[in-house]
JSON list of C-alpha atoms in Angstrom, two decimals:
[
{"chain": "C", "resi": 1, "resn": "MET", "atom": "CA", "xyz": [56.22, 33.41, -49.19]},
{"chain": "C", "resi": 2, "resn": "ARG", "atom": "CA", "xyz": [54.79, 30.41, -51.00]},
{"chain": "C", "resi": 3, "resn": "ILE", "atom": "CA", "xyz": [55.45, 29.81, -54.69]},
{"chain": "C", "resi": 4, "resn": "LEU", "atom": "CA", "xyz": [53.65, 27.37, -56.97]},
{"chain": "C", "resi": 5, "resn": "VAL", "atom": "CA", "xyz": [56.05, 26.47, -59.79]},
{"chain": "C", "resi": 6, "resn": "ILE", "atom": "CA", "xyz": [54.41, 25.04, -62.92]},
{"chain": "C", "resi": 7, "resn": "SER", "atom": "CA", "xyz": [56.95, 23.08, -64.92]},
{"chain": "C", "resi": 8, "resn": "TYR", "atom": "CA", "xyz": [55.84, 20.29, -67.25]},
{"chain": "C", "resi": 9, "resn": "HIS", "atom": "CA", "xyz": [59.36, 18.83, -67.50]},
{"chain": "C", "resi": 10, "resn": "HIS", "atom": "CA", "xyz": [60.33, 19.12, -63.82]},
{"chain": "C", "resi": 11, "resn": "ASN", "atom": "CA", "xyz": [60.27, 15.36, -63.14]},
{"chain": "C", "resi": 12, "resn": "ASP", "atom": "CA", "xyz": [62.44, 14.56, -66.16]},
{"chain": "C", "resi": 13, "resn": "GLU", "atom": "CA", "xyz": [66.01, 14.60, -64.84]},
{"chain": "C", "resi": 14, "resn": "ASN", "atom": "CA", "xyz": [67.39, 14.36, -68.38]},
{"chain": "C", "resi": 15, "resn": "SER", "atom": "CA", "xyz": [65.55, 17.47, -69.53]},
{"chain": "C", "resi": 16, "resn": "VAL", "atom": "CA", "xyz": [67.36, 20.79, -69.78]},
{"chain": "C", "resi": 17, "resn": "GLY", "atom": "CA", "xyz": [63.94, 22.31, -69.12]},
{"chain": "C", "resi": 18, "resn": "SER", "atom": "CA", "xyz": [63.99, 21.01, -65.57]},
{"chain": "C", "resi": 19, "resn": "LEU", "atom": "CA", "xyz": [67.33, 22.55, -64.51]},
{"chain": "C", "resi": 20, "resn": "ARG", "atom": "CA", "xyz": [65.94, 25.95, -63.53]},
{"chain": "C", "resi": 21, "resn": "THR", "atom": "CA", "xyz": [62.96, 24.66, -61.59]},
{"chain": "C", "resi": 22, "resn": "ARG", "atom": "CA", "xyz": [65.04, 22.00, -59.85]},
{"chain": "C", "resi": 23, "resn": "SER", "atom": "CA", "xyz": [67.45, 24.72, -58.74]},
{"chain": "C", "resi": 24, "resn": "MET", "atom": "CA", "xyz": [64.55, 26.85, -57.52]},
{"chain": "C", "resi": 25, "resn": "GLU", "atom": "CA", "xyz": [63.13, 23.90, -55.58]},
{"chain": "C", "resi": 26, "resn": "ARG", "atom": "CA", "xyz": [66.52, 23.32, -53.96]},
{"chain": "C", "resi": 27, "resn": "LEU", "atom": "CA", "xyz": [67.73, 26.89, -53.33]},
{"chain": "C", "resi": 28, "resn": "LEU", "atom": "CA", "xyz": [64.68, 29.09, -52.68]},
{"chain": "C", "resi": 29, "resn": "PRO", "atom": "CA", "xyz": [63.81, 27.49, -49.30]},
{"chain": "C", "resi": 30, "resn": "GLU", "atom": "CA", "xyz": [67.19, 28.72, -48.02]},
{"chain": "C", "resi": 31, "resn": "HIS", "atom": "CA", "xyz": [65.89, 32.26, -48.61]},
{"chain": "C", "resi": 32, "resn": "GLY", "atom": "CA", "xyz": [62.53, 31.89, -46.89]},
{"chain": "C", "resi": 33, "resn": "PHE", "atom": "CA", "xyz": [60.43, 30.68, -49.83]},
{"chain": "C", "resi": 34, "resn": "GLU", "atom": "CA", "xyz": [58.23, 27.63, -49.64]},
{"chain": "C", "resi": 35, "resn": "VAL", "atom": "CA", "xyz": [58.23, 25.99, -53.08]},
{"chain": "C", "resi": 36, "resn": "TYR", "atom": "CA", "xyz": [55.48, 23.73, -54.43]},
{"chain": "C", "resi": 37, "resn": "ILE", "atom": "CA", "xyz": [55.82, 22.09, -57.84]},
{"chain": "C", "resi": 38, "resn": "LEU", "atom": "CA", "xyz": [53.06, 21.30, -60.34]},
{"chain": "C", "resi": 39, "resn": "THR", "atom": "CA", "xyz": [54.46, 19.00, -63.01]},
{"chain": "C", "resi": 40, "resn": "SER", "atom": "CA", "xyz": [53.67, 16.06, -65.25]},
{"chain": "C", "resi": 41, "resn": "GLY", "atom": "CA", "xyz": [54.39, 12.41, -64.72]},
{"chain": "C", "resi": 42, "resn": "VAL", "atom": "CA", "xyz": [53.91, 8.97, -66.16]},
{"chain": "C", "resi": 43, "resn": "HIS", "atom": "CA", "xyz": [51.70, 7.10, -63.71]},
{"chain": "C", "resi": 44, "resn": "LYS", "atom": "CA", "xyz": [48.31, 5.38, -63.59]},
{"chain": "C", "resi": 45, "resn": "GLU", "atom": "CA", "xyz": [46.57, 7.93, -61.37]},
{"chain": "C", "resi": 46, "resn": "GLN", "atom": "CA", "xyz": [45.26, 11.16, -62.89]},
{"chain": "C", "resi": 47, "resn": "ALA", "atom": "CA", "xyz": [46.95, 13.14, -60.14]},
{"chain": "C", "resi": 48, "resn": "LYS", "atom": "CA", "xyz": [49.60, 12.07, -57.67]},
{"chain": "C", "resi": 49, "resn": "PHE", "atom": "CA", "xyz": [50.51, 14.21, -54.67]},
{"chain": "C", "resi": 50, "resn": "PHE", "atom": "CA", "xyz": [53.67, 13.70, -52.64]},
{"chain": "C", "resi": 51, "resn": "GLU", "atom": "CA", "xyz": [55.54, 16.03, -50.31]},
{"chain": "C", "resi": 52, "resn": "LYS", "atom": "CA", "xyz": [55.39, 19.40, -52.09]},
{"chain": "C", "resi": 53, "resn": "THR", "atom": "CA", "xyz": [54.97, 18.05, -55.61]},
{"chain": "C", "resi": 54, "resn": "PHE", "atom": "CA", "xyz": [51.76, 17.63, -57.58]},
{"chain": "C", "resi": 55, "resn": "SER", "atom": "CA", "xyz": [52.22, 15.34, -60.55]},
{"chain": "C", "resi": 56, "resn": "ILE", "atom": "CA", "xyz": [49.51, 15.28, -63.21]},
{"chain": "C", "resi": 57, "resn": "LYS", "atom": "CA", "xyz": [49.37, 12.34, -65.60]},
{"chain": "C", "resi": 58, "resn": "ARG", "atom": "CA", "xyz": [50.83, 13.25, -69.01]},
{"chain": "C", "resi": 59, "resn": "TYR", "atom": "CA", "xyz": [48.66, 11.16, -71.28]},
{"chain": "C", "resi": 60, "resn": "LYS", "atom": "CA", "xyz": [45.14, 9.83, -71.09]},
{"chain": "C", "resi": 61, "resn": "TYR", "atom": "CA", "xyz": [45.97, 6.36, -72.38]},
{"chain": "C", "resi": 62, "resn": "SER", "atom": "CA", "xyz": [48.67, 3.87, -71.57]},
{"chain": "C", "resi": 63, "resn": "GLY", "atom": "CA", "xyz": [49.53, 0.25, -72.29]},
{"chain": "C", "resi": 64, "resn": "GLU", "atom": "CA", "xyz": [47.39, -1.16, -75.09]},
{"chain": "C", "resi": 65, "resn": "TRP", "atom": "CA", "xyz": [45.86, 2.30, -75.66]},
{"chain": "C", "resi": 66, "resn": "LYS", "atom": "CA", "xyz": [49.17, 3.95, -76.57]},
{"chain": "C", "resi": 67, "resn": "ILE", "atom": "CA", "xyz": [48.41, 3.93, -80.31]},
{"chain": "C", "resi": 68, "resn": "ILE", "atom": "CA", "xyz": [45.18, 5.86, -79.65]},
{"chain": "C", "resi": 69, "resn": "GLU", "atom": "CA", "xyz": [47.05, 8.39, -77.54]},
{"chain": "C", "resi": 70, "resn": "TYR", "atom": "CA", "xyz": [49.71, 8.76, -80.23]},
{"chain": "C", "resi": 71, "resn": "VAL", "atom": "CA", "xyz": [47.08, 9.41, -82.91]},
{"chain": "C", "resi": 72, "resn": "ASN", "atom": "CA", "xyz": [45.32, 11.94, -80.62]},
{"chain": "C", "resi": 73, "resn": "ARG", "atom": "CA", "xyz": [48.57, 13.79, -79.94]},
{"chain": "C", "resi": 74, "resn": "MET", "atom": "CA", "xyz": [49.51, 13.91, -83.63]},
{"chain": "C", "resi": 75, "resn": "TRP", "atom": "CA", "xyz": [46.01, 15.18, -84.56]},
{"chain": "C", "resi": 76, "resn": "SER", "atom": "CA", "xyz": [46.23, 17.89, -81.90]},
{"chain": "C", "resi": 77, "resn": "TYR", "atom": "CA", "xyz": [49.74, 18.90, -82.99]},
{"chain": "C", "resi": 78, "resn": "PHE", "atom": "CA", "xyz": [48.94, 19.14, -86.72]},
{"chain": "C", "resi": 79, "resn": "SER", "atom": "CA", "xyz": [45.63, 20.88, -86.05]},
{"chain": "C", "resi": 80, "resn": "GLN", "atom": "CA", "xyz": [47.39, 23.53, -83.98]},
{"chain": "C", "resi": 81, "resn": "ILE", "atom": "CA", "xyz": [49.89, 24.07, -86.78]},
{"chain": "C", "resi": 82, "resn": "VAL", "atom": "CA", "xyz": [47.12, 24.94, -89.22]},
{"chain": "C", "resi": 83, "resn": "SER", "atom": "CA", "xyz": [45.36, 26.89, -86.41]},
{"chain": "C", "resi": 84, "resn": "CYS", "atom": "CA", "xyz": [42.00, 25.27, -86.95]},
{"chain": "C", "resi": 85, "resn": "TYR", "atom": "CA", "xyz": [41.84, 23.49, -83.61]},
{"chain": "C", "resi": 86, "resn": "ASN", "atom": "CA", "xyz": [42.96, 24.66, -80.18]},
{"chain": "C", "resi": 87, "resn": "LYS", "atom": "CA", "xyz": [42.25, 21.73, -77.92]},
{"chain": "C", "resi": 88, "resn": "GLN", "atom": "CA", "xyz": [43.66, 21.88, -74.41]},
{"chain": "C", "resi": 89, "resn": "SER", "atom": "CA", "xyz": [46.09, 19.12, -73.66]},
{"chain": "C", "resi": 90, "resn": "TYR", "atom": "CA", "xyz": [45.03, 16.29, -71.40]},
{"chain": "C", "resi": 91, "resn": "TRP", "atom": "CA", "xyz": [47.61, 17.45, -68.87]},
{"chain": "C", "resi": 92, "resn": "VAL", "atom": "CA", "xyz": [46.22, 21.00, -68.69]},
{"chain": "C", "resi": 93, "resn": "SER", "atom": "CA", "xyz": [42.57, 19.94, -68.48]},
{"chain": "C", "resi": 94, "resn": "THR", "atom": "CA", "xyz": [43.35, 17.35, -65.79]},
{"chain": "C", "resi": 95, "resn": "ALA", "atom": "CA", "xyz": [45.36, 19.91, -63.80]},
{"chain": "C", "resi": 96, "resn": "ILE", "atom": "CA", "xyz": [42.43, 22.35, -64.01]},
{"chain": "C", "resi": 97, "resn": "CYS", "atom": "CA", "xyz": [40.15, 19.65, -62.57]},
{"chain": "C", "resi": 98, "resn": "HIS", "atom": "CA", "xyz": [42.49, 19.36, -59.58]},
{"chain": "C", "resi": 99, "resn": "LEU", "atom": "CA", "xyz": [43.16, 23.09, -59.05]},
{"chain": "C", "resi": 100, "resn": "GLU", "atom": "CA", "xyz": [41.04, 23.43, -55.92]},
{"chain": "C", "resi": 101, "resn": "GLU", "atom": "CA", "xyz": [42.97, 20.63, -54.20]},
{"chain": "C", "resi": 102, "resn": "ILE", "atom": "CA", "xyz": [46.36, 21.89, -55.43]},
{"chain": "C", "resi": 103, "resn": "LEU", "atom": "CA", "xyz": [45.73, 25.43, -54.25]},
{"chain": "C", "resi": 104, "resn": "LYS", "atom": "CA", "xyz": [44.20, 24.30, -50.96]},
{"chain": "C", "resi": 105, "resn": "ILE", "atom": "CA", "xyz": [47.44, 22.46, -50.14]},
{"chain": "C", "resi": 106, "resn": "SER", "atom": "CA", "xyz": [49.99, 24.88, -51.62]},
{"chain": "C", "resi": 107, "resn": "LYS", "atom": "CA", "xyz": [48.26, 28.20, -50.75]},
{"chain": "C", "resi": 108, "resn": "PRO", "atom": "CA", "xyz": [50.57, 30.10, -53.12]},
{"chain": "C", "resi": 109, "resn": "ASP", "atom": "CA", "xyz": [51.28, 33.82, -52.91]},
{"chain": "C", "resi": 110, "resn": "VAL", "atom": "CA", "xyz": [52.63, 33.78, -56.47]},
{"chain": "C", "resi": 111, "resn": "VAL", "atom": "CA", "xyz": [52.54, 31.42, -59.46]},
{"chain": "C", "resi": 112, "resn": "PHE", "atom": "CA", "xyz": [55.68, 30.82, -61.52]},
{"chain": "C", "resi": 113, "resn": "CYS", "atom": "CA", "xyz": [55.41, 28.98, -64.83]},
{"chain": "C", "resi": 114, "resn": "THR", "atom": "CA", "xyz": [57.93, 27.99, -67.46]},
{"chain": "C", "resi": 115, "resn": "TYR", "atom": "CA", "xyz": [57.71, 27.68, -71.23]},
{"chain": "C", "resi": 116, "resn": "PRO", "atom": "CA", "xyz": [57.84, 25.32, -73.12]},
{"chain": "C", "resi": 117, "resn": "PRO", "atom": "CA", "xyz": [55.28, 23.82, -73.35]},
{"chain": "C", "resi": 118, "resn": "VAL", "atom": "CA", "xyz": [52.60, 26.41, -73.93]},
{"chain": "C", "resi": 119, "resn": "GLY", "atom": "CA", "xyz": [50.26, 24.35, -71.71]},
{"chain": "C", "resi": 120, "resn": "ALA", "atom": "CA", "xyz": [52.23, 25.42, -68.63]},
{"chain": "C", "resi": 121, "resn": "LEU", "atom": "CA", "xyz": [51.67, 29.06, -69.57]},
{"chain": "C", "resi": 122, "resn": "LYS", "atom": "CA", "xyz": [47.96, 28.47, -70.23]},
{"chain": "C", "resi": 123, "resn": "LEU", "atom": "CA", "xyz": [47.67, 26.78, -66.85]},
{"chain": "C", "resi": 124, "resn": "GLY", "atom": "CA", "xyz": [49.52, 29.63, -65.13]},
{"chain": "C", "resi": 125, "resn": "LEU", "atom": "CA", "xyz": [47.23, 32.18, -66.78]},
{"chain": "C", "resi": 126, "resn": "GLU", "atom": "CA", "xyz": [44.15, 30.19, -65.76]},
{"chain": "C", "resi": 127, "resn": "ILE", "atom": "CA", "xyz": [45.27, 30.07, -62.12]},
{"chain": "C", "resi": 128, "resn": "SER", "atom": "CA", "xyz": [46.24, 33.74, -62.12]},
{"chain": "C", "resi": 129, "resn": "ASP", "atom": "CA", "xyz": [42.92, 34.84, -63.64]},
{"chain": "C", "resi": 130, "resn": "ARG", "atom": "CA", "xyz": [40.72, 32.52, -61.61]},
{"chain": "C", "resi": 131, "resn": "TYR", "atom": "CA", "xyz": [42.34, 33.15, -58.21]},
{"chain": "C", "resi": 132, "resn": "SER", "atom": "CA", "xyz": [43.80, 36.67, -58.69]},
{"chain": "C", "resi": 133, "resn": "LEU", "atom": "CA", "xyz": [47.35, 35.51, -58.03]},
{"chain": "C", "resi": 134, "resn": "PRO", "atom": "CA", "xyz": [50.43, 37.25, -59.44]},
{"chain": "C", "resi": 135, "resn": "LEU", "atom": "CA", "xyz": [52.02, 35.34, -62.31]},
{"chain": "C", "resi": 136, "resn": "VAL", "atom": "CA", "xyz": [55.69, 35.19, -63.26]},
{"chain": "C", "resi": 137, "resn": "ALA", "atom": "CA", "xyz": [56.37, 33.58, -66.63]},
{"chain": "C", "resi": 138, "resn": "ASP", "atom": "CA", "xyz": [59.78, 32.22, -67.61]},
{"chain": "C", "resi": 139, "resn": "PHE", "atom": "CA", "xyz": [60.53, 31.96, -71.32]},
{"chain": "C", "resi": 140, "resn": "ARG", "atom": "CA", "xyz": [63.63, 29.93, -72.06]},
{"chain": "C", "resi": 141, "resn": "ASP", "atom": "CA", "xyz": [66.08, 30.75, -74.80]},
{"chain": "C", "resi": 142, "resn": "ALA", "atom": "CA", "xyz": [64.81, 32.63, -77.84]},
{"chain": "C", "resi": 143, "resn": "PHE", "atom": "CA", "xyz": [61.31, 31.16, -77.80]},
{"chain": "C", "resi": 144, "resn": "LEU", "atom": "CA", "xyz": [59.80, 34.64, -77.62]},
{"chain": "C", "resi": 145, "resn": "GLU", "atom": "CA", "xyz": [60.93, 35.34, -81.16]},
{"chain": "C", "resi": 146, "resn": "GLU", "atom": "CA", "xyz": [60.39, 31.89, -82.62]},
{"chain": "C", "resi": 147, "resn": "PRO", "atom": "CA", "xyz": [57.91, 29.84, -80.57]},
{"chain": "C", "resi": 148, "resn": "LEU", "atom": "CA", "xyz": [58.60, 26.15, -80.24]},
{"chain": "C", "resi": 149, "resn": "GLU", "atom": "CA", "xyz": [54.95, 25.25, -80.70]},
{"chain": "C", "resi": 150, "resn": "PRO", "atom": "CA", "xyz": [51.76, 26.84, -81.99]},
{"chain": "C", "resi": 151, "resn": "GLY", "atom": "CA", "xyz": [49.22, 28.36, -79.61]}
]
């Protein structure tokens, strides 16, 4: 069975949010599962594919454009708080643009996504709806009762 794991924080070794998916990536193959990871990364390319990992660029701008990206992120965050604006993150919209390629390579039987961030859930729902794939969602801690972010 092939599993596509969507975890925004997977590449961040210092993130507690990556512990579960890193364990899945390491241990599930021992039990007959083929694990592919869709995550975020800090790199120049929009999408970077290596081995069984698909890394989508986190932010649109870098270098001298960082201040613009910071302002865009703050605007998006505060707008979501007051619920007047529900813009998809750059990471989600870029991942959606590369879905055909990701799914052609990974050929998943099931999609597994983790929260936070909510973008990973939105992406998992999009893939599940668009390609009729079963979706397993992992909510860490008590985020079901008190969400970490709006949306």
